Amino acid sequence: MKELKKYLLLIHGGVGTILKENMTSAKEEAYLEALERAVLAGEAILKASGTAVEAVEAAVMMMEDSPLFNAGKGSVFTHDGKNEMDASIMDGNTLNAGAVLEVRRIKNPISVARQVMENSTHVMLAGEGAEQFAKQQGHKPVDSSYFYNEARFQQLQLAKQSEEILLDHSGENKSMEGNMENGGRKLGTVGAVALDVHGNVAAATSTGGMTNKRFGRIGDTPIIGAGTYANNNTCAVSCTGHGEYFIRHVVAYDISALMEYKQLTLQQAADHVVHEKLKNLHGEGGLVAVDTKGNYIMSFNTPGMYRGIATARNKCKVEIYK
Ligand code: ASP
């Protein structure tokens, strides 16, 4: 019998106070469908023996194109009423990586991050320079109206009133609950990790950051080692949550380092970082990760995380709550 080639893809669409009682069945359905579309887009590539890098890019692009998630089209607003997006990608086979920061007119920041990785000698490009590079690579800038979303705009007004900088899908402000279409507290950064049939892993993450952010604030998402990391010797990780904590703990790389230097399993390493290190500092968040043996984890210290998985053996599965 021909052996089934092993592949695996995991995605997340953000963490937060995502509770079933705050969801309508129509919204739940919309999220599950959007997650499934993203998983299937990535899986189709892995099934056809494509690379992990191609698969994570495809899955993330699908979520960037959905208004339901805080990335690409659904990005949250800054204090000044703009959208500033960050994204990064890493190839575990070569340790090559690419990232864009604070881009405003790019429809799919993850694709430009991949082009930074593959078509430039740099790892991180920011702002105007990143936009120029994107143009050179053939991306047509989109008008800022492409990112406009009334619910997001209202979310900004509430955040301004309370002078808070909010994690899209979270925050303690009760007044935000029920006030927002699309469930203002329940949207989030997107990411994917994959193991391909060639035995390589990759990770990708994309975000609009935090509502009401200002002064060019950047979170963990575009920082290799904090929000995204991939290494064939250990694992591939994509994070979501309160970026400042993920940067301080160098979360994605920490998981890899615990595996490499302490010989922890992926599960042990992720449990330690998400449920002890981050939680002790009230660092709200979660992650998806996979290693080259096909072990995987979806770990979060919040009530919910939008997530999905597909493997060569099992059909695509998507989930929201704990
Ligand atoms: N990690 C992202 C940031 O801090 C936010 C998120 O995951 O929703 O920018």
Coordinates of C-alpha atoms and ligand atoms in Angstrom, one line a residue:
M1 CA 0.0 0.0 0.0
K2 CA 1.3 3.5 -0.8
E3 CA 2.1 5.4 2.3
L4 CA 0.1 8.6 2.8
K5 CA 2.4 11.5 2.6
K6 CA 2.4 13.5 5.8
Y7 CA 1.3 17.1 5.8
L8 CA -0.3 19.4 8.4
L9 CA -1.7 22.9 8.4
L10 CA -3.0 24.9 11.4
I11 CA -4.4 28.4 11.4
H12 CA -5.6 30.9 14.0
G13 CA -7.8 34.0 13.6
G14 CA -7.1 35.6 16.9
V15 CA -7.7 35.0 20.6
G16 CA -9.8 36.8 23.2
T17 CA -12.9 36.9 25.3
I18 CA -14.8 34.8 22.8
L19 CA -17.8 33.4 24.5
K20 CA -20.6 31.4 23.0
E21 CA -23.2 33.5 24.9
N22 CA -22.0 36.6 23.1
M23 CA -22.3 35.1 19.6
T24 CA -25.3 34.7 17.4
S25 CA -25.5 31.5 15.4
A26 CA -25.2 33.5 12.1
K27 CA -21.9 35.1 13.3
E28 CA -20.6 31.8 14.5
E29 CA -21.4 30.2 11.2
A30 CA -19.7 33.1 9.3
Y31 CA -16.5 32.6 11.3
L32 CA -16.5 28.9 10.9
E33 CA -17.0 29.2 7.2
A34 CA -14.2 31.8 6.9
L35 CA -11.9 29.6 8.9
E36 CA -12.7 26.6 6.8
R37 CA -12.0 28.5 3.6
A38 CA -8.6 29.5 4.9
V39 CA -7.7 25.9 6.0
L40 CA -8.8 24.5 2.6
A41 CA -6.8 27.1 0.7
G42 CA -3.6 26.1 2.5
E43 CA -4.4 22.4 2.4
A44 CA -5.0 22.3 -1.3
I45 CA -1.4 23.4 -1.7
L46 CA 0.0 20.8 0.7
K47 CA -2.0 18.1 -1.0
A48 CA -0.5 18.9 -4.3
S49 CA 3.0 18.7 -2.8
G50 CA 3.4 22.4 -2.6
T51 CA 5.6 24.0 0.0
A52 CA 4.8 25.0 3.6
V53 CA 5.7 28.6 2.7
E54 CA 3.1 28.6 -0.1
A55 CA 0.5 27.0 2.1
V56 CA 0.8 29.4 5.0
E57 CA 0.8 32.4 2.7
A58 CA -2.4 31.1 0.9
A59 CA -4.2 30.4 4.2
V60 CA -3.3 33.8 5.7
M61 CA -4.3 35.7 2.4
M62 CA -7.7 34.1 2.6
M63 CA -8.2 35.5 6.1
E64 CA -6.7 38.9 5.1
D65 CA -9.4 39.1 2.5
S66 CA -12.2 38.5 5.0
P67 CA -13.6 41.5 7.0
L68 CA -14.1 39.2 10.0
F69 CA -10.5 39.2 11.1
N70 CA -8.1 41.9 12.2
A71 CA -5.7 41.7 9.2
G72 CA -5.9 43.0 5.7
K73 CA -9.4 44.1 4.9
G74 CA -10.7 43.8 8.5
S75 CA -7.8 45.7 10.1
V76 CA -8.6 47.8 13.2
F77 CA -8.2 51.6 13.3
T78 CA -5.3 53.5 14.8
H79 CA -5.9 56.6 17.0
D80 CA -5.8 58.7 13.9
G81 CA -8.4 56.7 12.1
K82 CA -6.0 54.9 9.8
N83 CA -5.2 51.3 9.2
E84 CA -1.6 50.2 9.7
M85 CA -0.8 46.6 9.1
D86 CA 2.1 44.3 10.0
A87 CA 3.0 40.8 8.7
S88 CA 5.8 38.3 8.7
I89 CA 6.7 34.9 7.3
M90 CA 9.5 32.4 7.9
D91 CA 10.8 29.3 6.1
G92 CA 12.0 26.7 8.5
N93 CA 14.1 25.0 5.9
T94 CA 16.3 27.9 5.1
L95 CA 15.7 30.2 8.1
N96 CA 14.9 32.9 5.6
A97 CA 12.3 35.4 6.8
G98 CA 10.5 38.5 5.6
A99 CA 8.3 41.1 7.3
V100 CA 6.5 44.4 6.6
L101 CA 5.6 46.9 9.2
E102 CA 3.1 49.8 9.3
V103 CA 1.8 49.4 5.7
R104 CA -1.3 51.3 4.8
R105 CA -2.3 50.6 1.2
I106 CA -1.4 46.9 0.7
K107 CA -4.3 44.5 0.2
N108 CA -2.3 41.4 1.3
P109 CA 0.7 42.3 3.5
I110 CA 1.7 38.7 3.9
S111 CA 2.5 38.4 0.2
V112 CA 4.7 41.4 0.4
A113 CA 6.4 39.9 3.5
R114 CA 7.1 36.8 1.4
Q115 CA 8.5 38.9 -1.4
V116 CA 10.8 40.6 1.1
M117 CA 12.0 37.2 2.1
E118 CA 12.5 35.9 -1.4
N119 CA 13.2 38.9 -3.6
S120 CA 15.3 41.2 -1.3
T121 CA 18.4 40.9 0.8
H122 CA 16.5 42.3 3.8
V123 CA 14.2 40.9 6.5
M124 CA 12.1 43.9 7.6
L125 CA 10.8 46.8 5.5
A126 CA 8.7 49.5 7.1
G127 CA 6.2 52.2 6.0
E128 CA 6.7 54.1 2.8
G129 CA 9.7 52.0 1.9
A130 CA 7.7 48.8 2.2
E131 CA 5.0 50.4 0.0
Q132 CA 7.5 51.3 -2.6
F133 CA 9.0 47.8 -2.6
A134 CA 5.5 46.4 -2.9
K135 CA 4.8 48.5 -6.0
Q136 CA 8.1 47.3 -7.5
Q137 CA 6.9 43.8 -6.9
G138 CA 3.7 44.4 -8.8
H139 CA 1.2 45.2 -6.0
K140 CA -1.3 47.9 -6.9
P141 CA -1.9 50.1 -3.8
V142 CA -5.6 50.0 -2.7
D143 CA -7.5 53.1 -1.5
S144 CA -7.8 53.5 2.3
S145 CA -11.6 53.1 1.8
Y146 CA -11.0 49.4 1.1
F147 CA -10.2 48.9 4.8
Y148 CA -13.1 51.0 6.1
N149 CA -15.5 49.1 8.3
E150 CA -18.2 50.9 10.3
A151 CA -18.0 48.4 13.2
R152 CA -14.3 48.9 13.4
F153 CA -14.7 52.7 13.4
Q154 CA -17.2 52.5 16.2
Q155 CA -14.8 50.3 18.1
L156 CA -12.2 53.1 17.8
Q157 CA -14.6 55.7 19.1
L158 CA -15.3 53.6 22.2
A159 CA -11.6 52.9 22.7
K160 CA -10.9 56.7 22.5
Q161 CA -13.6 57.5 25.0
S162 CA -12.1 55.1 27.5
E163 CA -8.6 56.1 26.5
E164 CA -7.7 52.5 26.0
I165 CA -5.5 50.7 23.5
L166 CA -7.4 47.6 22.8
L167 CA -6.5 44.1 21.8
D168 CA -9.1 43.8 19.0
H169 CA -11.0 40.9 20.5
S170 CA -10.5 41.6 24.1
G171 CA -10.4 44.4 26.7
E172 CA -12.2 44.7 30.0
N173 CA -14.5 47.4 28.8
K174 CA -18.0 45.9 29.2
S175 CA -19.6 48.8 27.3
M176 CA -18.0 47.4 24.2
E177 CA -20.0 44.2 24.4
G178 CA -23.0 44.0 22.3
N179 CA -22.3 47.4 20.8
M180 CA -20.4 46.2 17.8
E181 CA -21.4 44.5 14.7
N182 CA -19.1 41.5 14.0
G183 CA -18.6 41.2 17.8
G184 CA -15.9 43.9 18.4
R185 CA -14.3 41.8 21.1
K186 CA -14.0 38.7 19.1
L187 CA -11.9 39.5 16.1
G188 CA -8.2 39.0 15.7
T189 CA -4.8 38.7 14.1
V190 CA -4.4 35.8 11.7
G191 CA -1.7 33.2 11.3
A192 CA -0.8 29.8 9.9
V193 CA 1.9 27.1 10.4
A194 CA 2.4 24.1 8.1
L195 CA 4.5 21.0 7.6
D196 CA 4.8 20.0 4.0
V197 CA 5.3 16.6 2.4
H198 CA 9.0 17.5 1.9
G199 CA 9.4 17.7 5.6
N200 CA 9.7 21.4 5.9
V201 CA 7.9 23.8 8.2
A202 CA 6.9 27.4 7.8
A203 CA 5.0 30.1 9.8
A204 CA 3.1 33.3 8.8
T205 CA 1.2 36.0 10.8
S206 CA -0.6 39.1 9.7
T207 CA -2.4 41.9 11.7
G208 CA -3.9 45.3 11.9
G209 CA -2.5 45.6 15.4
M210 CA -4.4 47.1 18.3
T211 CA -7.4 49.5 18.2
N212 CA -6.5 53.1 19.0
K213 CA -2.7 52.4 18.8
R214 CA -0.6 55.5 18.1
F215 CA 2.9 56.8 17.7
G216 CA 3.7 54.0 15.2
R217 CA 3.2 51.3 17.7
I218 CA 4.3 47.9 16.4
G219 CA 3.3 44.6 18.1
D220 CA 4.9 41.1 18.0
T221 CA 3.4 40.0 14.6
P222 CA 6.1 41.3 12.3
I223 CA 8.9 40.5 14.7
I224 CA 10.7 37.3 13.8
G225 CA 11.1 35.3 17.1
A226 CA 8.3 37.1 18.9
G227 CA 5.1 36.6 16.8
T228 CA 6.5 34.3 14.1
Y229 CA 9.3 31.7 14.0
A230 CA 10.1 28.6 12.0
N231 CA 13.0 26.2 12.1
N232 CA 13.2 22.6 10.7
N233 CA 15.2 21.6 13.7
T234 CA 12.4 22.4 16.1
C235 CA 9.1 23.9 15.1
A236 CA 7.0 26.6 13.4
V237 CA 5.0 29.0 15.5
S238 CA 2.5 31.8 14.8
C239 CA 1.2 33.9 17.7
T240 CA -1.7 36.1 18.6
G241 CA -2.4 38.2 21.6
H242 CA -1.2 41.3 23.5
G243 CA 1.9 41.9 21.4
E244 CA 4.0 43.7 24.1
Y245 CA 4.1 40.6 26.2
F246 CA 5.0 38.4 23.2
I247 CA 7.9 40.7 22.4
R248 CA 9.2 40.7 26.0
H249 CA 9.0 37.0 26.2
V250 CA 10.3 36.4 22.6
V251 CA 7.5 33.8 22.6
A252 CA 7.8 32.1 19.2
Y253 CA 11.6 31.7 19.5
D254 CA 11.4 30.7 23.2
I255 CA 9.3 27.7 22.3
S256 CA 11.9 26.7 19.7
A257 CA 14.8 27.3 22.1
L258 CA 13.1 25.2 24.9
M259 CA 12.9 22.3 22.4
E260 CA 16.4 22.8 21.1
Y261 CA 18.3 23.4 24.3
K262 CA 16.2 21.7 26.9
Q263 CA 14.8 19.0 24.7
L264 CA 11.2 19.7 25.8
T265 CA 8.5 18.4 23.5
L266 CA 6.4 21.0 21.5
Q267 CA 3.6 20.5 24.0
Q268 CA 5.8 21.0 27.0
A269 CA 7.4 24.1 25.6
A270 CA 4.2 25.7 24.5
D271 CA 2.4 24.9 27.8
H272 CA 5.3 26.5 29.7
V273 CA 5.3 29.7 27.7
V274 CA 1.6 30.2 27.2
H275 CA 0.2 28.9 30.6
E276 CA 3.1 29.9 32.9
K277 CA 5.3 32.6 31.5
L278 CA 2.7 34.7 29.7
K279 CA -0.1 34.0 32.1
N280 CA 1.9 35.0 35.2
L281 CA 2.3 38.5 33.6
H282 CA -1.4 38.6 32.4
G283 CA -0.1 38.3 28.9
E284 CA -3.3 37.4 27.1
G285 CA -2.8 35.2 24.0
G286 CA -2.3 32.0 22.1
L287 CA -0.5 30.3 19.3
V288 CA -0.5 27.5 16.8
A289 CA 2.7 25.4 16.2
V290 CA 3.8 22.3 14.4
D291 CA 7.1 20.4 14.4
T292 CA 8.8 18.3 11.7
K293 CA 7.6 15.0 13.2
G294 CA 4.0 16.1 12.8
N295 CA 3.3 17.0 16.4
Y296 CA 1.2 20.1 16.7
I297 CA -0.4 22.3 19.3
M298 CA -3.1 25.0 19.5
S299 CA -2.6 26.7 22.8
F300 CA -4.3 29.8 24.4
N301 CA -4.9 31.3 27.8
T302 CA -8.1 33.1 26.9
P303 CA -11.7 31.8 26.7
G304 CA -11.4 31.3 23.0
M305 CA -9.3 31.2 19.8
Y306 CA -10.5 31.0 16.3
R307 CA -8.6 28.1 14.9
G308 CA -8.5 25.3 12.3
I309 CA -6.5 22.3 11.3
A310 CA -6.1 19.9 8.3
T311 CA -3.9 16.8 8.1
A312 CA -3.3 14.2 5.4
R313 CA -5.3 11.8 7.5
N314 CA -8.2 13.9 8.8
K315 CA -10.7 16.2 7.3
C316 CA -10.5 19.9 8.0
K317 CA -11.7 20.9 11.5
V318 CA -12.5 24.4 12.7
E319 CA -13.2 25.6 16.3
I320 CA -13.8 28.7 18.3
Y321 CA -14.3 28.1 22.1
K322 CA -12.2 26.4 24.7
Ligands
ASP1 N1 -0.5 40.5 18.4 C1 -1.1 41.6 17.8 C2 -0.4 42.8 18.1 O1 -0.1 43.0 19.3 C3 -2.6 41.7 18.1 C4 -3.4 40.4 18.0 O2 -2.9 39.3 18.1 O3 -4.6 40.6 17.8 O4 -0.3 43.7 17.3

